[in-house]
Structure formats: C-alpha cells, structure tokens
Amino acid sequence: MKTFLPTPTNAVPRPDQVQSLVSFLEHEPNPMIVLDPNYNILAANTAYQRQFGSADKPFIGHKCYQISHHYDVPCDQAGENCPMKKAQEMRGPDRVLHIHHTPRGPEHVDVELRPILDEHGAITAYVERLTLVRSASARPSDEGLVGSSPAFNLALAELQRVAPSLLPVLLLGESGTGKELFARAVHETSERADGPFVVVDCSGLTETLFESELFGHEKGAFTGAVTRKPGLVETAQGGTLFLDEIGDVPLAMQVKLLRLIESGTYRRVGSVETFHANFRLIAATHKPLEKMMEKGEFRQDLYYRISAFPIHLPPLRNRVEDIALLVNSFLQRRGAGKRRLTIDAEALAALEQYSWPGNVRELRNVLERASLFADDGVIRAIHLPQVCVTPPPQAAASMPLDDSSLAQTLATFKGTRSELAKHLGISDRTLYRRLKEQGLA
C-alpha cells in the first residue's frame, strides 16, 4: 500500500509530517526509521533507538550508510545492494540483507525499505524496517551459522525469505558446507521453531531399514521387531523433517517418500492403519540430482516435490573473508575447562590461501589437530598440515594488496571498480574497504 504525503514535488516531508509518521511507527515492534531521498535519517521509533541507537553517537541528520555501515558513500558504491536505489527504480518496496554496525558489534539485519509518495507521485521519503537476523552471527560465536561474506549473506538472505513459509527447501552444496546447520536455522526461523527438528541420515540405509526408520514398524513386522517403534516421520509431528543426503535414498523407496509428501499420509511397516503426517520438509544433498534424473537414478516427480526452494550453499573457497571469523568461532567453542587458544597472522594467512576441498568441516578438523601442538596456546603455521601451508602454483600469480601495489594497480587498471575486484579475486566490498583503509576510495 502506498502512502501519500501532501508536499510539493521533490520536497522532503515537513517536521510535522515526519512526527506523524513516527507516531504511527511507534506502534510497530520492529525498529523503523524515516529517511529523506538524500539518505539522511529524519526520525526513528523507540524500538530503533533501543536496538541500534547509542547515546554517544547521534544518528538523526546523519546518512544511513554512515551509521549502519561506516561507509563514506552509499551502499551500492561500496559493493553492497542499496535498497533505496532499487526502491527508487521500482517505485515500490525493496528488501535486502545487510550487515549493520550496532552497539553490540556487526550483526545481520533484514532491511525492508518503502518509498513515501506525495500527491504528485514523487518520492519524498522512505520508511525503513529493520529486523535482526538471529539465525546467524557476523561475529565469532559459540554456536550456529557464522559468516559475513557476500556468498554467505546471499544464502542467508534466501533462508530468511523461505523460512516463514511452509515450502519444501532443498539445500545444495559440497560436503562440509554446513547443510545441517542451515537446515536447523530454517527450522528455528520458522513458525515451527517450538516443534521437533528431526534428522534422517539417508546415506547408508538399506531399503528395509530406511522404511522402518522413516515410518516405524509394528511388533512382529519382521525378525527382530519385538516392540512397536514409532518412525521419524511420527517423531517430527508439528516440526521439521530434515532428509540429509536425499540423493542416497534407494530408488524403490523414493516412490514411498513421494507418496508421503504428496498425500501427507503413511503406514508403519506391518500395519494397515493410515497415519497423517504434519511436518515441514527440508532436504539436502551434495549429489547432482538433475544428472541423476537423466540417468534414471532419481525420480523426476520427487525432485520437483522437494526442490520448491533450492538454496545453494557456497564452498569455503568462495567465502575467504569468513575464514578468520570461523577460526575464531571454532577456537571459542572449545570445551569447558580447556585452555583458550589463539592463532598467529602467518597461520591465518596460510588458512586463507588454502582451497579447502573439505570445506568448513575440514577447517574444523585442521584446527582441532593444530590445537594439540599449540603448547603455548598459539596456533602457528608449523602446527598446520603441510598441504595447508604449501601455496598452490597459481598463488604466485595472485595480485598482492599492499599499499603500493594496490595504488599502482588502481592507477593502471582500465575498467570499473567491480571489474577490478574480480581481477584481484576479491569481493567489491573487500576492495572498497581496502581502498578506504589506504585513502584511495
């Protein structure tokens, strides 16, 4: 719904009109602010002041990108998606996921921006709604998803979109990319968060065992069935059923799984009674299901049932900016009573240059191994596996980013800043940060 303000074309709202907006926004539980078309913060409701405000850092009258990101230029000029630019182009609302600076440190924030039109149809202001994303952390964390790179944020933004719905989610990605953590985050962000989260490990289950595990069995249904056993579908009632490595489901069982999803009913092994299922489905695999369909190894009808909302999880080599964050999180998560560990700059640089074929799982294993050698509490390059500290052949050709070489590259490179970032093998946002640090922005 569009809101109209009786102001002259291209003029900002009058103070009394801004106050009327704020009075309306005070009834909203989410933090909300009013912006003019020049990015200036005109007003904020109490929820915003409570969650994002700071007594020693006034924000009224300041640019939103200065307050939220500490940027000197609008988000789109710093490698971010700018909701104001998109809302201006579409003359309608836009929604993005950003990392904002808050009194608690950097945090993921779901931002929704709506334009305010005057009686002539000109945009005079914007109302911005901010929702903290609690399913992931942009700081070292004791649990859950951790990351702040563009690739990670893209997957997280898609998670935020689909979680409140009941659509089946298909998580796609290499082994070790954190598919179960993402599945749990979908569950905890949904309306079923108070229900059970049930994991079914589809790999290694035979056809008979898979059916018994999923649907349960009656006493005497087969040799060894001495009691009635509820299945995981029944255990997931009112919650979420996570089918991990669904590409390993036996072809004969895919028919029964499809029937469960389509009809919402199932029968225990050895029973004629029909039960009704009530769960939200999340599936995951590292296998190429589309190629498996072509070979007849995965049913096409089942694929289209489970893939209503696919999310591609990035490999660790595509989120190098997150490695330091992940390392500090893993070191922070060490068991109670264990000594605190740190990592020196040389070891961290080696980890950031390694390609990580085993992804986040491999990184965690490497750190656990290195911790056994860090007698003085500091992980050094000598404690890492040799494969992590031997630079790949192409590393020598990568572009250095010290002050002089970056300045020289910037002066001689013919192309846009986005093209330069791609040439250097870093994100637009990382390039902007480096340029800003060196006074080249």
Short mmCIF file of C-alpha atoms in Angstrom, two decimals:
data_model
loop_
_atom_site.label_atom_id
_atom_site.label_comp_id
_atom_site.label_asym_id
_atom_site.label_seq_id
_atom_site.Cartn_x
_atom_site.Cartn_y
_atom_site.Cartn_z
CA MET A 1 0.00 0.00 0.00
CA LYS A 2 1.41 3.40 -0.97
CA THR A 3 1.38 6.29 1.48
CA PHE A 4 0.86 9.81 0.17
CA LEU A 5 2.07 12.99 1.80
CA PRO A 6 0.67 16.39 0.71
CA THR A 7 4.03 18.01 -0.01
CA PRO A 8 5.34 19.84 -3.07
CA THR A 9 7.09 17.71 -5.68
CA ASN A 10 10.70 16.79 -4.80
CA ALA A 11 10.42 18.32 -1.31
CA VAL A 12 11.22 16.47 1.89
CA PRO A 13 8.44 15.98 4.46
CA ARG A 14 7.78 18.83 6.86
CA PRO A 15 8.71 18.25 10.54
CA ASP A 16 5.05 17.83 11.50
CA GLN A 17 4.60 15.19 8.80
CA VAL A 18 7.70 13.35 9.97
CA GLN A 19 6.39 13.42 13.53
CA SER A 20 3.06 12.00 12.35
CA LEU A 21 4.94 9.15 10.68
CA VAL A 22 6.97 8.48 13.81
CA SER A 23 3.82 8.45 15.94
CA PHE A 24 2.44 5.80 13.61
CA LEU A 25 5.71 3.82 13.68
CA GLU A 26 5.77 3.77 17.49
CA HIS A 27 3.09 1.07 17.33
CA GLU A 28 5.48 -1.16 15.37
CA PRO A 29 7.58 -3.64 17.40
CA ASN A 30 10.38 -3.61 14.80
CA PRO A 31 13.00 -0.86 14.64
CA MET A 32 12.00 1.67 11.98
CA ILE A 33 13.45 4.92 10.66
CA VAL A 34 12.39 7.66 8.24
CA LEU A 35 14.88 8.70 5.53
CA ASP A 36 14.85 11.52 3.02
CA PRO A 37 15.86 10.85 -0.62
CA ASN A 38 19.41 12.00 0.20
CA TYR A 39 19.96 9.15 2.70
CA ASN A 40 19.56 11.40 5.76
CA ILE A 41 17.89 9.87 8.82
CA LEU A 42 14.98 12.15 9.73
CA ALA A 43 13.48 10.20 12.63
CA ALA A 44 13.39 6.82 14.38
CA ASN A 45 10.95 4.97 16.60
CA THR A 46 11.75 3.82 20.13
CA ALA A 47 12.48 0.26 19.00
CA TYR A 48 15.24 1.53 16.69
CA GLN A 49 16.76 3.72 19.39
CA ARG A 50 16.72 0.77 21.79
CA GLN A 51 18.36 -1.74 19.43
CA PHE A 52 20.58 0.40 17.23
CA GLY A 53 20.95 3.76 18.97
CA SER A 54 23.87 4.86 21.09
CA ALA A 55 23.92 7.80 23.49
CA ASP A 56 27.40 8.89 22.39
CA LYS A 57 26.69 8.52 18.66
CA PRO A 58 23.76 10.62 17.43
CA PHE A 59 22.15 9.41 14.21
CA ILE A 60 19.40 11.93 13.39
CA GLY A 61 20.54 14.04 10.46
CA HIS A 62 23.32 11.63 9.52
CA LYS A 63 23.50 9.46 6.40
CA CYS A 64 22.09 5.96 6.86
CA TYR A 65 25.14 4.35 5.23
CA GLN A 66 27.44 6.21 7.65
CA ILE A 67 25.51 4.99 10.69
CA SER A 68 24.80 1.44 9.55
CA HIS A 69 27.96 0.60 7.60
CA HIS A 70 30.52 3.31 8.44
CA TYR A 71 30.77 3.95 4.70
CA ASP A 72 31.58 7.31 3.13
CA VAL A 73 29.42 6.58 0.08
CA PRO A 74 26.01 4.93 -0.48
CA CYS A 75 25.89 1.13 -0.25
CA ASP A 76 25.77 0.50 -3.99
CA GLN A 77 29.05 2.42 -4.43
CA ALA A 78 30.69 0.28 -1.74
CA GLY A 79 29.84 -3.11 -3.24
CA GLU A 80 26.51 -3.62 -1.43
CA ASN A 81 22.95 -3.83 -2.70
CA CYS A 82 21.27 -0.50 -1.93
CA PRO A 83 17.56 -0.86 -1.14
CA MET A 84 16.95 2.86 -1.67
CA LYS A 85 18.30 2.72 -5.21
CA LYS A 86 16.15 -0.31 -6.06
CA ALA A 87 13.05 1.19 -4.36
CA GLN A 88 13.57 4.38 -6.33
CA GLU A 89 13.83 2.48 -9.61
CA MET A 90 10.79 0.28 -8.92
CA ARG A 91 8.83 2.97 -7.06
CA GLY A 92 7.96 0.24 -4.59
CA PRO A 93 9.39 -1.66 -1.62
CA ASP A 94 12.71 -3.49 -1.69
CA ARG A 95 14.22 -5.91 0.80
CA VAL A 96 17.88 -6.85 1.32
CA LEU A 97 20.09 -8.46 3.94
CA HIS A 98 22.90 -6.27 5.23
CA ILE A 99 25.47 -6.34 8.00
CA HIS A 100 25.00 -3.29 10.23
CA HIS A 101 27.26 -1.84 12.88
CA THR A 102 25.34 -1.91 16.17
CA PRO A 103 26.26 -1.16 19.80
CA ARG A 104 26.86 -4.92 20.13
CA GLY A 105 29.10 -5.14 17.06
CA PRO A 106 28.35 -6.21 13.45
CA GLU A 107 25.02 -8.02 13.03
CA HIS A 108 22.96 -9.37 10.13
CA VAL A 109 19.89 -7.22 9.55
CA ASP A 110 16.95 -7.84 7.22
CA VAL A 111 16.14 -4.41 5.74
CA GLU A 112 12.84 -3.53 4.07
CA LEU A 113 12.53 -0.06 2.52
CA ARG A 114 9.26 1.51 1.36
CA PRO A 115 9.00 4.80 -0.55
CA ILE A 116 6.61 7.55 0.56
CA LEU A 117 4.96 9.41 -2.34
CA ASP A 118 3.49 12.91 -2.36
CA GLU A 119 0.24 13.85 -4.07
CA HIS A 120 2.12 14.30 -7.34
CA GLY A 121 3.61 10.82 -7.16
CA ALA A 122 7.12 11.98 -6.31
CA ILE A 123 9.16 10.13 -3.68
CA THR A 124 9.65 12.44 -0.69
CA ALA A 125 10.82 9.99 1.97
CA TYR A 126 11.39 6.33 2.79
CA VAL A 127 10.38 4.20 5.73
CA GLU A 128 12.91 1.52 6.64
CA ARG A 129 12.06 -1.51 8.75
CA LEU A 130 14.98 -3.42 10.29
CA THR A 131 14.78 -6.96 11.65
CA LEU A 132 17.74 -8.57 13.40
CA VAL A 133 18.63 -11.96 11.93
CA ARG A 134 19.19 -14.24 14.90
CA SER A 135 19.92 -17.42 12.94
CA ALA A 136 23.48 -16.35 12.06
CA SER A 137 26.29 -14.30 13.54
CA ALA A 138 28.64 -11.81 11.90
CA ARG A 139 30.95 -12.10 14.95
CA PRO A 140 32.74 -15.12 16.45
CA SER A 141 30.01 -17.23 18.01
CA ASP A 142 29.72 -20.23 20.31
CA GLU A 143 27.11 -21.91 18.09
CA GLY A 144 25.17 -21.81 14.85
CA LEU A 145 25.93 -20.23 11.49
CA VAL A 146 28.81 -17.77 11.26
CA GLY A 147 29.75 -15.61 8.28
CA SER A 148 29.72 -12.18 6.71
CA SER A 149 31.00 -12.73 3.14
CA PRO A 150 28.77 -11.84 0.16
CA ALA A 151 28.39 -15.53 -0.78
CA PHE A 152 27.32 -16.47 2.75
CA ASN A 153 24.97 -13.49 3.02
CA LEU A 154 23.26 -14.44 -0.26
CA ALA A 155 22.43 -17.92 1.09
CA LEU A 156 21.34 -16.41 4.41
CA ALA A 157 19.06 -13.91 2.66
CA GLU A 158 17.37 -16.76 0.78
CA LEU A 159 16.98 -18.63 4.08
CA GLN A 160 15.26 -15.58 5.60
CA ARG A 161 12.86 -15.42 2.66
CA VAL A 162 11.72 -19.03 2.76
CA ALA A 163 11.83 -19.85 6.49
CA PRO A 164 8.45 -18.30 7.45
CA SER A 165 6.67 -20.27 4.71
CA LEU A 166 5.91 -23.99 4.55
CA LEU A 167 7.65 -24.54 1.20
CA PRO A 168 9.98 -27.54 1.00
CA VAL A 169 13.62 -26.42 0.97
CA LEU A 170 16.44 -28.18 -0.90
CA LEU A 171 19.95 -27.37 0.33
CA LEU A 172 22.59 -27.95 -2.32
CA GLY A 173 26.33 -27.82 -1.78
CA GLU A 174 29.56 -29.71 -1.40
CA SER A 175 30.18 -31.94 1.61
CA GLY A 176 31.18 -29.96 4.66
CA THR A 177 29.42 -26.69 3.76
CA GLY A 178 27.13 -26.80 6.80
CA LYS A 179 23.87 -28.09 5.34
CA GLU A 180 22.55 -29.36 8.69
CA LEU A 181 23.30 -26.00 10.34
CA PHE A 182 21.40 -24.22 7.56
CA ALA A 183 18.51 -26.68 7.90
CA ARG A 184 18.35 -26.08 11.64
CA ALA A 185 18.41 -22.31 11.02
CA VAL A 186 15.43 -22.64 8.65
CA HIS A 187 13.58 -24.55 11.35
CA GLU A 188 14.43 -22.09 14.13
CA THR A 189 13.37 -19.12 11.98
CA SER A 190 10.02 -20.72 11.07
CA GLU A 191 6.72 -20.84 12.91
CA ARG A 192 7.55 -24.46 13.80
CA ALA A 193 10.58 -23.48 15.88
CA ASP A 194 8.93 -24.84 19.05
CA GLY A 195 8.39 -28.24 17.39
CA PRO A 196 10.96 -31.02 16.95
CA PHE A 197 13.79 -30.90 14.43
CA VAL A 198 14.33 -34.48 13.26
CA VAL A 199 17.33 -35.50 11.17
CA VAL A 200 17.18 -38.52 8.84
CA ASP A 201 20.62 -39.57 7.57
CA CYS A 202 19.68 -41.15 4.24
CA SER A 203 23.18 -42.37 3.38
CA GLY A 204 23.99 -45.99 4.12
CA LEU A 205 20.39 -47.10 4.86
CA THR A 206 19.13 -50.20 3.09
CA GLU A 207 15.62 -50.21 1.62
CA THR A 208 14.10 -52.21 4.51
CA LEU A 209 15.90 -50.26 7.18
CA PHE A 210 15.04 -46.93 5.58
CA GLU A 211 11.31 -47.72 5.56
CA SER A 212 11.38 -48.86 9.18
CA GLU A 213 13.36 -45.80 10.31
CA LEU A 214 11.14 -43.35 8.45
CA PHE A 215 7.68 -44.84 9.04
CA GLY A 216 8.23 -47.04 12.11
CA HIS A 217 7.09 -50.64 12.47
CA GLU A 218 4.65 -52.82 14.36
CA LYS A 219 5.61 -55.60 16.75
CA GLY A 220 6.36 -58.74 14.75
CA ALA A 221 6.56 -56.90 11.42
CA PHE A 222 9.89 -58.62 10.74
CA THR A 223 12.50 -60.69 12.55
CA GLY A 224 13.80 -58.66 15.47
CA ALA A 225 10.78 -56.34 15.71
CA VAL A 226 9.96 -57.25 19.31
CA THR A 227 8.10 -53.99 20.07
CA ARG A 228 6.20 -51.31 18.21
CA LYS A 229 8.53 -48.49 17.15
CA PRO A 230 7.43 -45.00 16.05
CA GLY A 231 9.17 -43.72 12.92
CA LEU A 232 10.98 -40.43 12.42
CA VAL A 233 8.01 -39.03 10.49
CA GLU A 234 5.87 -39.51 13.59
CA THR A 235 8.61 -38.03 15.77
CA ALA A 236 8.65 -34.91 13.58
CA GLN A 237 4.93 -34.16 14.06
CA GLY A 238 4.45 -30.40 14.31
CA GLY A 239 8.10 -29.71 13.47
CA THR A 240 10.64 -30.16 10.70
CA LEU A 241 11.88 -33.34 8.99
CA PHE A 242 15.39 -32.95 7.57
CA LEU A 243 16.34 -35.57 4.98
CA ASP A 244 20.13 -35.31 4.82
CA GLU A 245 21.78 -36.70 1.66
CA ILE A 246 18.46 -37.40 -0.02
CA GLY A 247 20.37 -38.40 -3.16
CA ASP A 248 21.21 -41.66 -1.38
CA VAL A 249 17.58 -42.74 -0.92
CA PRO A 250 17.08 -46.13 -2.65
CA LEU A 251 15.12 -45.78 -5.87
CA ALA A 252 12.38 -48.15 -4.66
CA MET A 253 11.92 -46.06 -1.51
CA GLN A 254 11.66 -42.83 -3.48
CA VAL A 255 8.15 -43.90 -4.52
CA LYS A 256 7.01 -44.22 -0.90
CA LEU A 257 8.71 -40.98 0.04
CA LEU A 258 6.90 -39.22 -2.82
CA ARG A 259 3.58 -40.66 -1.63
CA LEU A 260 4.27 -39.39 1.89
CA ILE A 261 4.99 -35.87 0.61
CA GLU A 262 2.04 -35.76 -1.80
CA SER A 263 -0.65 -37.32 0.40
CA GLY A 264 0.66 -36.42 3.85
CA THR A 265 -0.10 -39.99 4.99
CA TYR A 266 1.97 -43.08 5.79
CA ARG A 267 1.71 -46.58 7.30
CA ARG A 268 4.05 -48.27 9.72
CA VAL A 269 5.78 -51.40 8.43
CA GLY A 270 3.47 -54.33 9.19
CA SER A 271 0.38 -52.11 9.74
CA VAL A 272 -2.75 -51.44 7.68
CA GLU A 273 -3.62 -48.30 9.64
CA THR A 274 -3.03 -44.96 7.90
CA PHE A 275 -1.50 -42.06 9.83
CA HIS A 276 -1.43 -38.37 8.93
CA ALA A 277 1.93 -36.61 8.83
CA ASN A 278 2.46 -32.99 9.87
CA PHE A 279 5.98 -31.75 9.17
CA ARG A 280 7.91 -29.16 7.20
CA LEU A 281 10.33 -30.83 4.76
CA ILE A 282 13.96 -29.83 4.28
CA ALA A 283 16.24 -31.97 2.14
CA ALA A 284 19.95 -31.72 1.38
CA THR A 285 22.46 -33.34 -0.91
CA HIS A 286 25.91 -32.87 -2.38
CA LYS A 287 24.99 -35.00 -5.38
CA PRO A 288 23.90 -33.60 -8.80
CA LEU A 289 20.24 -34.64 -8.67
CA GLU A 290 19.47 -33.29 -12.14
CA LYS A 291 22.14 -35.52 -13.70
CA MET A 292 20.90 -38.42 -11.61
CA MET A 293 17.41 -37.88 -13.05
CA GLU A 294 18.81 -38.11 -16.58
CA LYS A 295 20.39 -41.46 -15.68
CA GLY A 296 17.21 -42.74 -14.02
CA GLU A 297 18.82 -42.77 -10.58
CA PHE A 298 16.49 -40.19 -9.04
CA ARG A 299 12.77 -39.77 -9.70
CA GLN A 300 11.84 -36.61 -11.55
CA ASP A 301 8.50 -36.22 -9.77
CA LEU A 302 10.20 -36.48 -6.37
CA TYR A 303 12.83 -33.93 -7.37
CA TYR A 304 10.22 -31.33 -8.26
CA ARG A 305 8.41 -32.01 -4.96
CA ILE A 306 11.46 -31.39 -2.79
CA SER A 307 13.06 -28.56 -4.79
CA ALA A 308 10.38 -25.88 -4.48
CA PHE A 309 13.01 -23.56 -2.97
CA PRO A 310 16.63 -24.58 -3.65
CA ILE A 311 19.42 -22.82 -1.76
CA HIS A 312 22.99 -23.23 -2.98
CA LEU A 313 25.46 -23.19 -0.09
CA PRO A 314 28.83 -21.70 -1.07
CA PRO A 315 32.05 -23.69 -0.67
CA LEU A 316 34.58 -22.24 1.75
CA ARG A 317 36.93 -21.24 -1.08
CA ASN A 318 34.22 -18.77 -2.18
CA ARG A 319 33.96 -17.16 1.26
CA VAL A 320 37.59 -16.49 2.13
CA GLU A 321 36.52 -13.39 4.10
CA ASP A 322 34.82 -15.73 6.58
CA ILE A 323 37.84 -17.90 7.42
CA ALA A 324 39.16 -15.67 10.23
CA LEU A 325 35.64 -15.44 11.65
CA LEU A 326 35.19 -19.21 11.51
CA VAL A 327 38.63 -19.86 13.02
CA ASN A 328 37.92 -17.58 15.98
CA SER A 329 34.50 -19.19 16.42
CA PHE A 330 35.94 -22.71 16.49
CA LEU A 331 38.64 -21.69 18.96
CA GLN A 332 35.97 -20.03 21.09
CA ARG A 333 33.83 -23.17 21.03
CA ARG A 334 36.43 -25.39 22.64
CA GLY A 335 35.05 -27.40 25.55
CA ALA A 336 34.71 -26.00 29.05
CA GLY A 337 37.89 -26.25 31.08
CA LYS A 338 40.15 -26.29 28.02
CA ARG A 339 42.72 -23.54 27.65
CA ARG A 340 41.93 -20.68 25.28
CA LEU A 341 43.84 -20.71 22.00
CA THR A 342 44.75 -18.00 19.52
CA ILE A 343 46.22 -18.13 16.03
CA ASP A 344 49.07 -16.04 14.68
CA ALA A 345 48.95 -14.00 11.48
CA GLU A 346 51.14 -16.33 9.42
CA ALA A 347 49.00 -19.38 10.20
CA LEU A 348 45.78 -17.49 9.47
CA ALA A 349 47.17 -16.26 6.15
CA ALA A 350 48.02 -19.86 5.21
CA LEU A 351 44.47 -20.96 6.02
CA GLU A 352 43.07 -18.16 3.88
CA GLN A 353 45.18 -19.24 0.88
CA TYR A 354 44.23 -22.93 1.05
CA SER A 355 41.43 -24.16 -1.25
CA TRP A 356 39.56 -26.29 1.38
CA PRO A 357 38.14 -29.19 -0.64
CA GLY A 358 36.55 -30.46 2.60
CA ASN A 359 35.09 -27.00 3.34
CA VAL A 360 34.14 -25.93 6.87
CA ARG A 361 34.33 -29.48 8.21
CA GLU A 362 37.96 -29.76 7.04
CA LEU A 363 38.79 -26.38 8.60
CA ARG A 364 37.41 -27.53 11.94
CA ASN A 365 39.42 -30.78 11.77
CA VAL A 366 42.62 -28.90 10.90
CA LEU A 367 42.16 -26.59 13.90
CA GLU A 368 41.46 -29.50 16.24
CA ARG A 369 44.67 -31.19 15.10
CA ALA A 370 46.70 -27.98 15.34
CA SER A 371 45.44 -27.33 18.87
CA LEU A 372 47.22 -30.49 20.05
CA PHE A 373 50.57 -28.99 19.04
CA ALA A 374 49.99 -25.45 20.35
CA ASP A 375 51.70 -25.97 23.71
CA ASP A 376 51.94 -22.24 24.43
CA GLY A 377 48.33 -21.54 23.41
CA VAL A 378 49.16 -20.09 19.98
CA ILE A 379 48.49 -21.96 16.72
CA ARG A 380 51.31 -21.30 14.26
CA ALA A 381 51.92 -22.29 10.65
CA ILE A 382 54.25 -25.08 11.77
CA HIS A 383 51.29 -26.73 13.54
CA LEU A 384 49.22 -26.94 10.33
CA PRO A 385 49.20 -29.87 7.89
CA GLN A 386 51.75 -29.42 5.11
CA VAL A 387 49.03 -29.25 2.47
CA CYS A 388 47.67 -26.08 4.12
CA VAL A 389 50.97 -24.20 4.17
CA THR A 390 52.22 -25.13 0.68
CA PRO A 391 50.87 -22.44 -1.66
CA PRO A 392 49.23 -23.71 -4.85
CA PRO A 393 51.06 -22.95 -8.14
CA GLN A 394 48.62 -20.20 -9.09
CA ALA A 395 49.10 -18.41 -5.77
CA ALA A 396 52.31 -16.80 -7.02
CA ALA A 397 50.33 -15.12 -9.79
CA SER A 398 47.68 -13.69 -7.48
CA MET A 399 47.57 -9.92 -7.06
CA PRO A 400 49.18 -8.56 -3.87
CA LEU A 401 47.21 -6.00 -1.90
CA ASP A 402 49.83 -3.95 -0.07
CA ASP A 403 49.58 -0.15 -0.27
CA SER A 404 51.96 0.49 -3.15
CA SER A 405 50.88 -2.40 -5.39
CA LEU A 406 47.17 -1.68 -4.94
CA ALA A 407 47.70 2.00 -5.70
CA GLN A 408 49.70 1.09 -8.81
CA THR A 409 47.09 -1.41 -9.97
CA LEU A 410 44.33 1.14 -9.40
CA ALA A 411 46.18 3.74 -11.44
CA THR A 412 46.81 1.47 -14.42
CA PHE A 413 43.69 -0.70 -14.47
CA LYS A 414 41.20 0.15 -17.22
CA GLY A 415 37.74 -0.80 -16.02
CA THR A 416 35.14 -0.36 -13.31
CA ARG A 417 35.73 -0.99 -9.62
CA SER A 418 33.67 -4.19 -9.84
CA GLU A 419 35.89 -5.39 -12.69
CA LEU A 420 38.99 -4.52 -10.65
CA ALA A 421 37.66 -6.53 -7.68
CA LYS A 422 37.10 -9.51 -9.97
CA HIS A 423 40.60 -9.07 -11.41
CA LEU A 424 42.08 -9.12 -7.89
CA GLY A 425 39.95 -12.11 -6.87
CA ILE A 426 38.14 -10.32 -4.04
CA SER A 427 34.62 -9.00 -3.46
CA ASP A 428 33.53 -5.44 -4.26
CA ARG A 429 33.03 -4.80 -0.56
CA THR A 430 36.52 -6.05 0.35
CA LEU A 431 38.06 -3.87 -2.36
CA TYR A 432 36.18 -0.82 -1.11
CA ARG A 433 37.34 -1.49 2.45
CA ARG A 434 40.97 -1.84 1.32
CA LEU A 435 40.76 1.36 -0.74
CA LYS A 436 39.22 3.19 2.18
CA GLU A 437 41.91 1.95 4.59
CA GLN A 438 44.62 3.18 2.23
CA GLY A 439 42.94 6.51 1.45
CA LEU A 440 42.30 5.54 -2.17
CA ALA A 441 38.49 5.42 -2.12
#
